[in-house]
PDB file of C-alpha atoms in Angstrom:
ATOM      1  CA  UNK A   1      -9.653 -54.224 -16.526  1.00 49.00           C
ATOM      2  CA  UNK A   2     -10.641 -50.847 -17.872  1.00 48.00           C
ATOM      3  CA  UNK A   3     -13.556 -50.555 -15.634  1.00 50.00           C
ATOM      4  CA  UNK A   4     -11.454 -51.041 -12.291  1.00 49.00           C
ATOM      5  CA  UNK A   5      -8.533 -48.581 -13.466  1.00 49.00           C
ATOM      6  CA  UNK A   6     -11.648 -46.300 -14.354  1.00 49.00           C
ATOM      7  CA  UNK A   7     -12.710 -47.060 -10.771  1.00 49.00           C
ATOM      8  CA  UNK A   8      -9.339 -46.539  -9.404  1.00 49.00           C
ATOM      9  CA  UNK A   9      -9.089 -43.108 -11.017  1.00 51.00           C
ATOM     10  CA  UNK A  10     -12.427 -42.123  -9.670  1.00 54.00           C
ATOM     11  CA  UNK A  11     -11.419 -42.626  -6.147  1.00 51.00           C
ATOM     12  CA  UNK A  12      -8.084 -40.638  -6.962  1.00 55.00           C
ATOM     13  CA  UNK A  13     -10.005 -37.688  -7.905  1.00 67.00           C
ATOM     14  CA  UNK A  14     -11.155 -35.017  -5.890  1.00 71.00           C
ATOM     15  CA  UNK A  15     -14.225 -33.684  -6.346  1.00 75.00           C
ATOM     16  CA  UNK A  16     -15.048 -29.987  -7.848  1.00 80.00           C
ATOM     17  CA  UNK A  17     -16.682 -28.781  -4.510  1.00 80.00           C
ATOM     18  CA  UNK A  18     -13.935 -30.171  -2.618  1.00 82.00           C
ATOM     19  CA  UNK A  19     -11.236 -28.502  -4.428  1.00 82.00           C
ATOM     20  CA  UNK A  20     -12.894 -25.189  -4.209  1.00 87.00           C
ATOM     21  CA  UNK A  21     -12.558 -25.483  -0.273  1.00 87.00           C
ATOM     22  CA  UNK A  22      -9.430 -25.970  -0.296  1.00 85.00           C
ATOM     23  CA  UNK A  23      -8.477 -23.388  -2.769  1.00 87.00           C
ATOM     24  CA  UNK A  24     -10.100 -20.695  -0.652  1.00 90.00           C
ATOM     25  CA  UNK A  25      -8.807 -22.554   2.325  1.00 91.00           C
ATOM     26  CA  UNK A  26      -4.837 -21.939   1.002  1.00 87.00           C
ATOM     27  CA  UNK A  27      -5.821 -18.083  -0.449  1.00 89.00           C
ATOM     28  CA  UNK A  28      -7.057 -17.024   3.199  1.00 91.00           C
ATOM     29  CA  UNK A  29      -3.919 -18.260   4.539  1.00 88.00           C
ATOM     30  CA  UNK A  30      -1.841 -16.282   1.613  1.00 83.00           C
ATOM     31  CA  UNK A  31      -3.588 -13.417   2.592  1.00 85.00           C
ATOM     32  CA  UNK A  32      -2.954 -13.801   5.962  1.00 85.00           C
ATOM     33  CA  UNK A  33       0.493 -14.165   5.633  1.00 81.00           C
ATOM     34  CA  UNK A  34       0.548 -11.398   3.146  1.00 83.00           C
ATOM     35  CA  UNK A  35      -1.512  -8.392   4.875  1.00 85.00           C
ATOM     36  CA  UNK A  36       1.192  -8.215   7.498  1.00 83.00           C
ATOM     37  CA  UNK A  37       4.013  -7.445   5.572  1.00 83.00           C
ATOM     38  CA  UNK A  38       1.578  -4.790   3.690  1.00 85.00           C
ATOM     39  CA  UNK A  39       0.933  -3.423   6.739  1.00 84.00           C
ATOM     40  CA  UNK A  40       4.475  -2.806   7.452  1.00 84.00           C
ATOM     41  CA  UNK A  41       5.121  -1.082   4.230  1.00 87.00           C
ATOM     42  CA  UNK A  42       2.382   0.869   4.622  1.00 86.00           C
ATOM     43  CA  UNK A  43       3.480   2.285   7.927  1.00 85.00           C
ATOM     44  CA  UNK A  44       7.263   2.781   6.935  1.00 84.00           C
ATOM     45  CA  UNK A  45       5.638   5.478   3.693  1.00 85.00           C
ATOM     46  CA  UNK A  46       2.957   7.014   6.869  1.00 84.00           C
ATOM     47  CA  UNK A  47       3.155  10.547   8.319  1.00 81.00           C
ATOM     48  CA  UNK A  48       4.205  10.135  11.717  1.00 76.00           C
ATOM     49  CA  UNK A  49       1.623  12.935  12.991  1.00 75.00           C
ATOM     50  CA  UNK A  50      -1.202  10.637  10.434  1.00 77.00           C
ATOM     51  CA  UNK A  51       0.090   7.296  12.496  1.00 76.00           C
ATOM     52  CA  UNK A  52      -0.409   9.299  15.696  1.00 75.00           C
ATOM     53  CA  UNK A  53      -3.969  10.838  14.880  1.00 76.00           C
ATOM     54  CA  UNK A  54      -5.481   7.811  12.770  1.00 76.00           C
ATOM     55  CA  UNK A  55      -3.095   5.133  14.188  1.00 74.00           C
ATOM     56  CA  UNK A  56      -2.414   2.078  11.462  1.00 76.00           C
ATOM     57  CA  UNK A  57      -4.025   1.819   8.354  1.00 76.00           C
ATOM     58  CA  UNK A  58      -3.333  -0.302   4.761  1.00 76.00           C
ATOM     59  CA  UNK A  59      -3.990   2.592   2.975  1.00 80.00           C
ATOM     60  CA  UNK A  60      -1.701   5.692   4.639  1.00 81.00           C
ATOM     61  CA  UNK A  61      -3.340   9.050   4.995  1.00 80.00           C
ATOM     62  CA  UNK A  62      -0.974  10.897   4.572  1.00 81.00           C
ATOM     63  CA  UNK A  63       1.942   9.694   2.455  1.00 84.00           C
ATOM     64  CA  UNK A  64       6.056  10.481   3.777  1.00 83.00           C
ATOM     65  CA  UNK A  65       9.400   9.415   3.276  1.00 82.00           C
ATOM     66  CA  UNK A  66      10.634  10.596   5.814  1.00 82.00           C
ATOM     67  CA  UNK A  67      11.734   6.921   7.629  1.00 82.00           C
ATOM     68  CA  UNK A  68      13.636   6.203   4.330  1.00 85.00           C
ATOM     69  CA  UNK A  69      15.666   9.836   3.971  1.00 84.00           C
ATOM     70  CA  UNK A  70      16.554   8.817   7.854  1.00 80.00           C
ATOM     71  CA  UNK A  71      17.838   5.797   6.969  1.00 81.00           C
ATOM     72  CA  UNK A  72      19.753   7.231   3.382  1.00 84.00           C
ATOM     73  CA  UNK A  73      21.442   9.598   5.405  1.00 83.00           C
ATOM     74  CA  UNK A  74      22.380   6.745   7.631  1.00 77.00           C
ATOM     75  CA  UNK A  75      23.658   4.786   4.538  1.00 81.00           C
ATOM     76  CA  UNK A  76      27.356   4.442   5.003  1.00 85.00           C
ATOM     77  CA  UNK A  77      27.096   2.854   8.065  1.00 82.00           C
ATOM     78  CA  UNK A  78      23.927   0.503   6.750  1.00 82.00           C
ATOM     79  CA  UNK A  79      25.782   0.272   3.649  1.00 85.00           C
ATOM     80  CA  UNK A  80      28.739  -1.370   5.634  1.00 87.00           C
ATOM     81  CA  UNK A  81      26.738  -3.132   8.007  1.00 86.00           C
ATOM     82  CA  UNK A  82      24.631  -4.649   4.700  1.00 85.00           C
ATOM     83  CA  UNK A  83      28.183  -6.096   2.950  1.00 89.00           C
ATOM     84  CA  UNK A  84      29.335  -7.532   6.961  1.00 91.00           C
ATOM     85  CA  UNK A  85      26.083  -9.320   6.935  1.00 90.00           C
ATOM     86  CA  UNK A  86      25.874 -10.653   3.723  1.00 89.00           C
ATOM     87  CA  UNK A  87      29.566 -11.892   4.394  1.00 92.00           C
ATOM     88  CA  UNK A  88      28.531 -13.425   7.295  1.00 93.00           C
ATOM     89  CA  UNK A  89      25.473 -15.182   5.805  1.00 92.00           C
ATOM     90  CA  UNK A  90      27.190 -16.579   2.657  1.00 92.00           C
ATOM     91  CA  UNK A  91      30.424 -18.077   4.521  1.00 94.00           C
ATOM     92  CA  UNK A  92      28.629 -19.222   7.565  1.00 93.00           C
ATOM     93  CA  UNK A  93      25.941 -21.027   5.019  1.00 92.00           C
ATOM     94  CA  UNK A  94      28.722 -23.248   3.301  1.00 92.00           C
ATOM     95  CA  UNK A  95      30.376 -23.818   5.993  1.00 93.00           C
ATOM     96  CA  UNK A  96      27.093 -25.057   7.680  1.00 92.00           C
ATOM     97  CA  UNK A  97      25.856 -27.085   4.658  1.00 91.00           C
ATOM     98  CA  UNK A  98      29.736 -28.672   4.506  1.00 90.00           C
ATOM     99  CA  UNK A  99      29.229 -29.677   8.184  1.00 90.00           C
ATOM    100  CA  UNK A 100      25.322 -30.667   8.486  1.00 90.00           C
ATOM    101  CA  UNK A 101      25.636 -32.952   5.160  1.00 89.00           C
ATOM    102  CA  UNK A 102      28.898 -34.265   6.519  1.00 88.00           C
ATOM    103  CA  UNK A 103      27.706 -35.331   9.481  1.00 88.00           C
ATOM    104  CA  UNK A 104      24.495 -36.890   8.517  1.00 87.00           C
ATOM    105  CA  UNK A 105      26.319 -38.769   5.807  1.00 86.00           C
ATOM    106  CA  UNK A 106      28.578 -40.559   8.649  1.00 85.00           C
ATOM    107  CA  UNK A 107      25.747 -41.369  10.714  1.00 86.00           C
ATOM    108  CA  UNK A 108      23.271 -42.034   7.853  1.00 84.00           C
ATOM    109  CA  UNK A 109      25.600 -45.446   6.979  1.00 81.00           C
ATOM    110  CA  UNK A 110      25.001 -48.974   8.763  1.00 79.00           C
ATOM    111  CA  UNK A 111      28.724 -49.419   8.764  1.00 77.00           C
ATOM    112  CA  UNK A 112      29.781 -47.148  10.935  1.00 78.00           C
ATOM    113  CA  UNK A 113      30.759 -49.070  14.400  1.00 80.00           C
ATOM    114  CA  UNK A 114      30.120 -45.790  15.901  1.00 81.00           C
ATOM    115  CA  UNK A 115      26.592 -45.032  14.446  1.00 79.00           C
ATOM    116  CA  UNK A 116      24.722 -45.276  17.844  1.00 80.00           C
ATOM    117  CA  UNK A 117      26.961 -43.434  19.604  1.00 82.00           C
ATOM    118  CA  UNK A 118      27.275 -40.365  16.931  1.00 81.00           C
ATOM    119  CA  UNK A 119      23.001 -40.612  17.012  1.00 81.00           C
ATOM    120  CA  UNK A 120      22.800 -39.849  20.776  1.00 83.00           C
ATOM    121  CA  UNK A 121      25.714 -37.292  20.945  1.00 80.00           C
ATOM    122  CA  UNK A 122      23.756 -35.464  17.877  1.00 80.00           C
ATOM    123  CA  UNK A 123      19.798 -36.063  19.609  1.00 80.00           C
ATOM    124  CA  UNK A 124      20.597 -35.287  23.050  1.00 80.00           C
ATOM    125  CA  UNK A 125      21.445 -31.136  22.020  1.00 77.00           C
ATOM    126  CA  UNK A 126      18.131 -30.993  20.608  1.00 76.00           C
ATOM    127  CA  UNK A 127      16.765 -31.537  23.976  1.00 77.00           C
ATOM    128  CA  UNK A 128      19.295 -30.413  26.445  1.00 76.00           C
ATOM    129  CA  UNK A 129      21.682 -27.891  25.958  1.00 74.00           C
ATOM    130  CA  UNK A 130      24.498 -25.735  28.319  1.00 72.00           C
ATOM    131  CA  UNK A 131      22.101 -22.646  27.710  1.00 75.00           C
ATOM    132  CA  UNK A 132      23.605 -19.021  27.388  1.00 79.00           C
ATOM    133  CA  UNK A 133      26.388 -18.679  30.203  1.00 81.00           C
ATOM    134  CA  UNK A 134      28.391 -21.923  28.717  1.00 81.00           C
ATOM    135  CA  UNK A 135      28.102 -21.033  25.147  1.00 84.00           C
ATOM    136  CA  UNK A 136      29.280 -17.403  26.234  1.00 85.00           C
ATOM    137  CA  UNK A 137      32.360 -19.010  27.832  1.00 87.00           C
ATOM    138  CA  UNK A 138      33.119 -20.985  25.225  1.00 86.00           C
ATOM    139  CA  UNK A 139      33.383 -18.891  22.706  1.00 86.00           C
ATOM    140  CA  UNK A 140      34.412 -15.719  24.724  1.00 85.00           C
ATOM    141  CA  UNK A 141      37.369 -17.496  27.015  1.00 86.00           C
ATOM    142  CA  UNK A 142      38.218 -21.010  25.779  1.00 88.00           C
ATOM    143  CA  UNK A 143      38.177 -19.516  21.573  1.00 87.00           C
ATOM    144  CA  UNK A 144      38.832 -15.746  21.940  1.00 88.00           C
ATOM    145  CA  UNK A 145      36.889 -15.046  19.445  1.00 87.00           C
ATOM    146  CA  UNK A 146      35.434 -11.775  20.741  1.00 87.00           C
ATOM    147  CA  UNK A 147      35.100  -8.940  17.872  1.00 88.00           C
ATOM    148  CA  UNK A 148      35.674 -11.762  15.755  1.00 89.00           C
ATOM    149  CA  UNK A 149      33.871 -12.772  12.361  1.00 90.00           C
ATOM    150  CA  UNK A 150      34.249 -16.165  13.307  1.00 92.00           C
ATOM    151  CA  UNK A 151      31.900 -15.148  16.694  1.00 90.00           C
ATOM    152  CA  UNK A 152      28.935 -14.707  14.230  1.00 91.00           C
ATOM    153  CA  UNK A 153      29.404 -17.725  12.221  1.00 91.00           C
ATOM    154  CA  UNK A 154      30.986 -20.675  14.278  1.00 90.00           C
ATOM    155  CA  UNK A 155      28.673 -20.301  17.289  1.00 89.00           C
ATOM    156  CA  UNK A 156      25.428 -21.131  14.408  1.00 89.00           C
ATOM    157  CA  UNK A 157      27.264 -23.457  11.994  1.00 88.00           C
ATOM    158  CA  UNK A 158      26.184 -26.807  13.319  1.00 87.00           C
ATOM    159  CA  UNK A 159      22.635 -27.646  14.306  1.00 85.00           C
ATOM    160  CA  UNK A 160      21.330 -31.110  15.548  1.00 85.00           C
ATOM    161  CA  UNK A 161      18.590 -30.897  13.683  1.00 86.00           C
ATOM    162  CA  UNK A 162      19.711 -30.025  10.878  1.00 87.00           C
ATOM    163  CA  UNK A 163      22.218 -33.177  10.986  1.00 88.00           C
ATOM    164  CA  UNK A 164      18.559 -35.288  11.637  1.00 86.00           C
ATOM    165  CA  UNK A 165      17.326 -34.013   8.530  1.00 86.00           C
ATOM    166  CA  UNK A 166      20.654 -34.912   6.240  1.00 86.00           C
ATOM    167  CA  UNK A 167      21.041 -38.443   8.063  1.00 87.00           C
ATOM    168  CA  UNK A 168      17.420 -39.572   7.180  1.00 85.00           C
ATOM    169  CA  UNK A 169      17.600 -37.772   3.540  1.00 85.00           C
ATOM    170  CA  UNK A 170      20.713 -39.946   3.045  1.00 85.00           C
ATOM    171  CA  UNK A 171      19.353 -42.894   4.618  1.00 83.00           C
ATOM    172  CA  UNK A 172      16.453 -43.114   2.334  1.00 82.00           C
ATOM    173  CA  UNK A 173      17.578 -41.756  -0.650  1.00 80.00           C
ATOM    174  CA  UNK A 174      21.465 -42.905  -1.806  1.00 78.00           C
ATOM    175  CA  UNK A 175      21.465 -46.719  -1.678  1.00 77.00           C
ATOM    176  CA  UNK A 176      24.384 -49.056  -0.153  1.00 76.00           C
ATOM    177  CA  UNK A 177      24.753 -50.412  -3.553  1.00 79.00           C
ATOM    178  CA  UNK A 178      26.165 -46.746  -5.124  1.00 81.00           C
ATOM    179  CA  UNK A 179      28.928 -46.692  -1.912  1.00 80.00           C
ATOM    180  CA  UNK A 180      29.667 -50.331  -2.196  1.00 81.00           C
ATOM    181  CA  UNK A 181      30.406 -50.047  -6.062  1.00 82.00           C
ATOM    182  CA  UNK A 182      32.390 -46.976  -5.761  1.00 81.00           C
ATOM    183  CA  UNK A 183      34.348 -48.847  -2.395  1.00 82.00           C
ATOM    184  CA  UNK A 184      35.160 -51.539  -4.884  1.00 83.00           C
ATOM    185  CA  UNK A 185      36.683 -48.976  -7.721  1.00 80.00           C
ATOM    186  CA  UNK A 186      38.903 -47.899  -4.718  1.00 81.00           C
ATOM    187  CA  UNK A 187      36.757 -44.046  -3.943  1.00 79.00           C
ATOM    188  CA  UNK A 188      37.624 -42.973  -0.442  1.00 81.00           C
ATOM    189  CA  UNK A 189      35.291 -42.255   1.866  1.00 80.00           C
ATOM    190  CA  UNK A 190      35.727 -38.403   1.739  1.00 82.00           C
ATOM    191  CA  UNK A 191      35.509 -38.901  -2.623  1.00 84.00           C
ATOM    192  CA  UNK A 192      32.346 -40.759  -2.314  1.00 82.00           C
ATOM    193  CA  UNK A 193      31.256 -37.884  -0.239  1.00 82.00           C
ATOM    194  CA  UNK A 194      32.318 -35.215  -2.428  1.00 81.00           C
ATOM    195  CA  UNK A 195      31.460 -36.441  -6.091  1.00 83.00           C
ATOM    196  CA  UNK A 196      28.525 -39.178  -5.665  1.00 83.00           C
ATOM    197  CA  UNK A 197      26.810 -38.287  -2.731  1.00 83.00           C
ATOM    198  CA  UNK A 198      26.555 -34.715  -2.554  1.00 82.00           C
ATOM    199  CA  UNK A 199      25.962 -34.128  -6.375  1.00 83.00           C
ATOM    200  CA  UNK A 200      22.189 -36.094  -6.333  1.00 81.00           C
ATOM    201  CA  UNK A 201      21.586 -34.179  -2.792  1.00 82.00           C
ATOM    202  CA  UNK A 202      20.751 -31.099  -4.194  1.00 81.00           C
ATOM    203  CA  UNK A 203      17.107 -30.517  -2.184  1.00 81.00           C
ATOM    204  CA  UNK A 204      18.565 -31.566   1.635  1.00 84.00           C
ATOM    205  CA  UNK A 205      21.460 -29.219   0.358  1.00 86.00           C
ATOM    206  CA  UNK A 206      18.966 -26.213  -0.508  1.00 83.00           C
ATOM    207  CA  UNK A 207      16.961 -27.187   2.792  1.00 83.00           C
ATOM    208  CA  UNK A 208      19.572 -26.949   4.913  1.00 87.00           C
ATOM    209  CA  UNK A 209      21.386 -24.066   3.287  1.00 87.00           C
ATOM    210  CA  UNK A 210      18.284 -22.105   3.482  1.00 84.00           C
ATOM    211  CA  UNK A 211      17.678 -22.771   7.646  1.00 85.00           C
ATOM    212  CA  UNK A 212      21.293 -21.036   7.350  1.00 89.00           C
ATOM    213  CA  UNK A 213      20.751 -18.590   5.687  1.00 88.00           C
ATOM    214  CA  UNK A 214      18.332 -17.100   7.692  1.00 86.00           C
ATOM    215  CA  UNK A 215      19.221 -18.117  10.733  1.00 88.00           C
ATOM    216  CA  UNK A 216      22.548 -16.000   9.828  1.00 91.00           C
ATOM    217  CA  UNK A 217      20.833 -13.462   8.184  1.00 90.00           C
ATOM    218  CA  UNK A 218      17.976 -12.615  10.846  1.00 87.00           C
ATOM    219  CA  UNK A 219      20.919 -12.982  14.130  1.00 88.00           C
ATOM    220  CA  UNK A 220      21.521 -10.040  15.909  1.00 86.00           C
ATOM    221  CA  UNK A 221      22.045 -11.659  19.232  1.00 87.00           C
ATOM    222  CA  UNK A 222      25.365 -12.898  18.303  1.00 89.00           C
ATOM    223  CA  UNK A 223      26.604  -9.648  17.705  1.00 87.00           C
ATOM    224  CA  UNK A 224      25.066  -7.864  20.364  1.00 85.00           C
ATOM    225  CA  UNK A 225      27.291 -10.724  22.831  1.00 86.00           C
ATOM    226  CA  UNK A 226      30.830 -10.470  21.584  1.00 89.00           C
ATOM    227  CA  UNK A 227      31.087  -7.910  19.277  1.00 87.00           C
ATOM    228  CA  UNK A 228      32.151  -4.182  20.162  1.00 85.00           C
ATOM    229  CA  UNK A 229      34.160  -3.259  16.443  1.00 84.00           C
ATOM    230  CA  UNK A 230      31.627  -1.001  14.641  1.00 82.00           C
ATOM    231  CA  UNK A 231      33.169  -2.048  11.322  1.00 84.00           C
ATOM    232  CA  UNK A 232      32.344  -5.765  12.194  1.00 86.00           C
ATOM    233  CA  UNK A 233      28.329  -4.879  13.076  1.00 86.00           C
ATOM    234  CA  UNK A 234      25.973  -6.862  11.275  1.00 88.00           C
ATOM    235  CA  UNK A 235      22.867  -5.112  10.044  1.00 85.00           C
ATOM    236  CA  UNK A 236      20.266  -6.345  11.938  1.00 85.00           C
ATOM    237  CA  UNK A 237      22.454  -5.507  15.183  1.00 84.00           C
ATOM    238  CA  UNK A 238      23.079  -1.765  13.803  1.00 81.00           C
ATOM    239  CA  UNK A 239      19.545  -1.617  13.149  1.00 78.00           C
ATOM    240  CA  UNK A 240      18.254  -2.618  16.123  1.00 78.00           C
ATOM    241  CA  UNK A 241      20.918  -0.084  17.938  1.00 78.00           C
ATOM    242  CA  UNK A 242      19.177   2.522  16.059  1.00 73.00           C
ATOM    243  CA  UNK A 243      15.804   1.204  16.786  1.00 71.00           C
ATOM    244  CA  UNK A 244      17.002   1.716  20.541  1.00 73.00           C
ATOM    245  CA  UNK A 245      18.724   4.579  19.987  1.00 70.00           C
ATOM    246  CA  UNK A 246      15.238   5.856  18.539  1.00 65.00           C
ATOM    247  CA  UNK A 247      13.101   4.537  21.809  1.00 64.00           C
ATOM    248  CA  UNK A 248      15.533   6.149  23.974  1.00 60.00           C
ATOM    249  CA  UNK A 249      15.131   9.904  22.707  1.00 61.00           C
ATOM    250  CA  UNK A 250      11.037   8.975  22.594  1.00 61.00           C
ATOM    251  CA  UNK A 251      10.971   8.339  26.026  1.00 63.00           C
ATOM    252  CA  UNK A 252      13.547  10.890  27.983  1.00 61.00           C
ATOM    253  CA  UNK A 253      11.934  14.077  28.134  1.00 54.00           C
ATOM    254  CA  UNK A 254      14.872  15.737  30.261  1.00 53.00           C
ATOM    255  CA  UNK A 255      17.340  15.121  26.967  1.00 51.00           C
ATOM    256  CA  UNK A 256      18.022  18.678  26.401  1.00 51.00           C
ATOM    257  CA  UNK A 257      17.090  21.478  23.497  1.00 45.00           C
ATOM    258  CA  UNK A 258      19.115  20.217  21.241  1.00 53.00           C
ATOM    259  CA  UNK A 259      17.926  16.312  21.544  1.00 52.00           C
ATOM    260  CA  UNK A 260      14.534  17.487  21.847  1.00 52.00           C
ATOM    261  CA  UNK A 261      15.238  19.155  18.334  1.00 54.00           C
ATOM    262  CA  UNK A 262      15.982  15.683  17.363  1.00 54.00           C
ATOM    263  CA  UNK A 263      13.472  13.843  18.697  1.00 54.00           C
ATOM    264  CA  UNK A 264      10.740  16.178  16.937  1.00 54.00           C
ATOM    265  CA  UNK A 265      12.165  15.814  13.510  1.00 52.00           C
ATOM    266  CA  UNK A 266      13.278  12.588  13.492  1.00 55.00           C
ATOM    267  CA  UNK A 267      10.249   9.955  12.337  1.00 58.00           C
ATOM    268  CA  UNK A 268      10.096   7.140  14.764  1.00 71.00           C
ATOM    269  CA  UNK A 269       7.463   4.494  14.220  1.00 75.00           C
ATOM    270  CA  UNK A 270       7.703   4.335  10.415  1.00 80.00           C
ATOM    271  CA  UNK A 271      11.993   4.019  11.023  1.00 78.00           C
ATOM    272  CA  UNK A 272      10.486   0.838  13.139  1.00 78.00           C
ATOM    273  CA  UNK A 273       8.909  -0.167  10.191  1.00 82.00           C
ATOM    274  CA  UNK A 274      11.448   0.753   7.392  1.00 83.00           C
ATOM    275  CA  UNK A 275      14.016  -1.068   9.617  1.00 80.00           C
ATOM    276  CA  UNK A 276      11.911  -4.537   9.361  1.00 80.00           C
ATOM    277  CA  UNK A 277      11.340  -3.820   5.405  1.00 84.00           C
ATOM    278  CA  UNK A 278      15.490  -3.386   5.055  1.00 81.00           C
ATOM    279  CA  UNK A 279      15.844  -6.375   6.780  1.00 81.00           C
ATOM    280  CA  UNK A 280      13.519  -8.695   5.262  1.00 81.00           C
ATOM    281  CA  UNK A 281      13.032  -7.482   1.884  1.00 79.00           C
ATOM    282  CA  UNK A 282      16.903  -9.229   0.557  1.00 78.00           C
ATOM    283  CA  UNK A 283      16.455 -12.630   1.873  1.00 75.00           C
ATOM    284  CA  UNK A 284      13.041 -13.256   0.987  1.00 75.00           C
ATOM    285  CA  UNK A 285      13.829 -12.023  -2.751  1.00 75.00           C
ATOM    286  CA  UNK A 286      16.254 -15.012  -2.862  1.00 72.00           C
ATOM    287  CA  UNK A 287      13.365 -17.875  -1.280  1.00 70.00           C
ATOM    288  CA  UNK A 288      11.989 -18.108  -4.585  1.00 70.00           C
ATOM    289  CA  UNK A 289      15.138 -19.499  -6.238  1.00 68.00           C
ATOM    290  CA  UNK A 290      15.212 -22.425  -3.782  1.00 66.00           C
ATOM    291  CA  UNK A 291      11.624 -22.985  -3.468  1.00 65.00           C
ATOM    292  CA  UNK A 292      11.337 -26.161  -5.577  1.00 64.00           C
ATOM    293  CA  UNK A 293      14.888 -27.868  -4.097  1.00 61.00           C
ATOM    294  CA  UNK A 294      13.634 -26.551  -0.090  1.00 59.00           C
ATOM    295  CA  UNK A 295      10.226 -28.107  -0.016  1.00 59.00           C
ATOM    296  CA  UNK A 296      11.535 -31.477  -2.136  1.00 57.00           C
ATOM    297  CA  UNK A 297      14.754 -31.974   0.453  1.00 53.00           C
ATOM    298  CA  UNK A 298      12.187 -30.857   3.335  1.00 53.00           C
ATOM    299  CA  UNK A 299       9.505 -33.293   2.622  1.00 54.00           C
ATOM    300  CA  UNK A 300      11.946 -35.911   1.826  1.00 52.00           C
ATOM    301  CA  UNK A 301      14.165 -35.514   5.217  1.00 45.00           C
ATOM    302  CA  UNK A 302      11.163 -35.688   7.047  1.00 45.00           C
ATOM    303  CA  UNK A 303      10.288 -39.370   6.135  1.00 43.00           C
ATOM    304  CA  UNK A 304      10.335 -41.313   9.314  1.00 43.00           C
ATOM    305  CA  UNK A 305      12.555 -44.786   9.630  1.00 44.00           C
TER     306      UNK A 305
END
């Protein structure tokens, strides 16, 4: 007996060599991931005239702040902007971790007479959809939800696949027998919901929430559709208005003295850069609170039936 569970161990092991691969493997990939962002910090603190005689480098020549005074002296509006979009993001993720975990627990139970029908009216989106012109109407004419809050948020709350992921987390991982037992203590559906199901669902909770998050977060298109109120801009749609408004005085010469004036003293490839640090800097300082519950509830909802 000790000689095959020594046996059995052996085969479970991976050798020295073997391991060493795949740690370099993994670091080259961190790296990869990693010299990109580097190189976009590096840029946003570069001289413009050093960007546009030695063009990018991970170590700037020539060191300036001069994308980040731009944007300080921008910072009411950002600062605004910043609160509508973190607004947006927080609301629009509970709402769309109350509907995808809702939904997946209805069509995650063999009860339901209308399982099948639930399953193809939640797959078929995921491969077909009314594309841009429908959802416009929709939410435009039918809702009137233009220069609305509820334009950023409602059109993103729901997503098919995200309703795939909670049905076959649920599916595999609360049994019959903990529904059936609280059916027969007289729990509602909407209680066993509520205070058994969603309590031990913590990682499909943190999975989903996180797709929301930054789908929310990163969404400027919404905006940029139905919303005209400056106070309700998001920040990623006021940045990218300045990040236009910055290509636009680049490229017309015939502006005038005064934009000309501008256009020399105003830094506009670092901005580019400073912009992109602004906007990705908050979200992925929360990713490593929901690391352990996002890659648990992802690996989990991807288990095949």
């Amino acid at each position: 007996m000790a000689k095959i569970e020594k046996s059995g161990q052996s085969l479970n092991q991976i050798k020295t060599s073997t391991n060493l691969v795949f740690n370099f493997v993994f670091l080259i990939l961190a790296v990869m991931c990693v010299i990109p962002l580097l190189f976009v910090f590096s840029i946003s603190i570069s001289d413009e005239e050093s960007l546009r005689v030695n063009g990018y480098q991970l170590i700037p020549q020539v060191f300036s702040s001069s994308a980040y005074v731009f944007l300080w002296n921008e910072r009411t509006t950002i600062i605004r902007a910043a609160f509508m979009s973190v607004m947006v993001t927080v609301v629009g993720t509970c709402i769309s971790v109350a509907l995808n975990t809702s939904m997946g627990y209805v069509v995650s139970r063999r009860s339901f007479k209308l399982k099948q029908i639930y399953t193809w009216l939640i797959f078929i989106p995921m491969v077909f959809n009314g594309g841009m012109l429908a959802s416009y109407v929709v939410v435009n004419n039918i809702l009137n939800l233009r220069n609305s809050i509820w334009a950023l948020i409602l059109p993103l709350a729901c997503s098919a696949f995200s309703v795939t992921i909670c049905r076959t987390f649920f599916r595999t991982t609360v049994p019959d027998s903990i529904i059936e037992s609280a059916k027969i203590d007289g729990a509602g559906q909407f209680r066993i919901w509520s205070q058994i199901v969603l309590p031990i669902s913590k990682p499909v909770m943190a999975t989903i929430g996180m797709f929301a998050a930054f789908g929310y977060w990163n969404d400027w298109f919404q905006a940029s559709l139905y919303i005209q109120d400056v106070n309700l801009q998001t920040l990623q749609s006021l940045l990218n208005n300045i990040q236009k408004n910055i290509e636009y005085i680049a490229n017309n010469p015939y502006g005038g003295l005064s934009l000309q004036q501008y256009k020399s003293s105003m830094p506009t490839e670092s901005v580019r850069m400073a912009i992109a640090i602004v906007i990705i800097v908050p979200i992925a300082c929360t990713y490593p609170f929901f690391q352990k519950y996002f890659i648990s509830g992802l690996t989990i909802g991807s288990v095949k039936e």
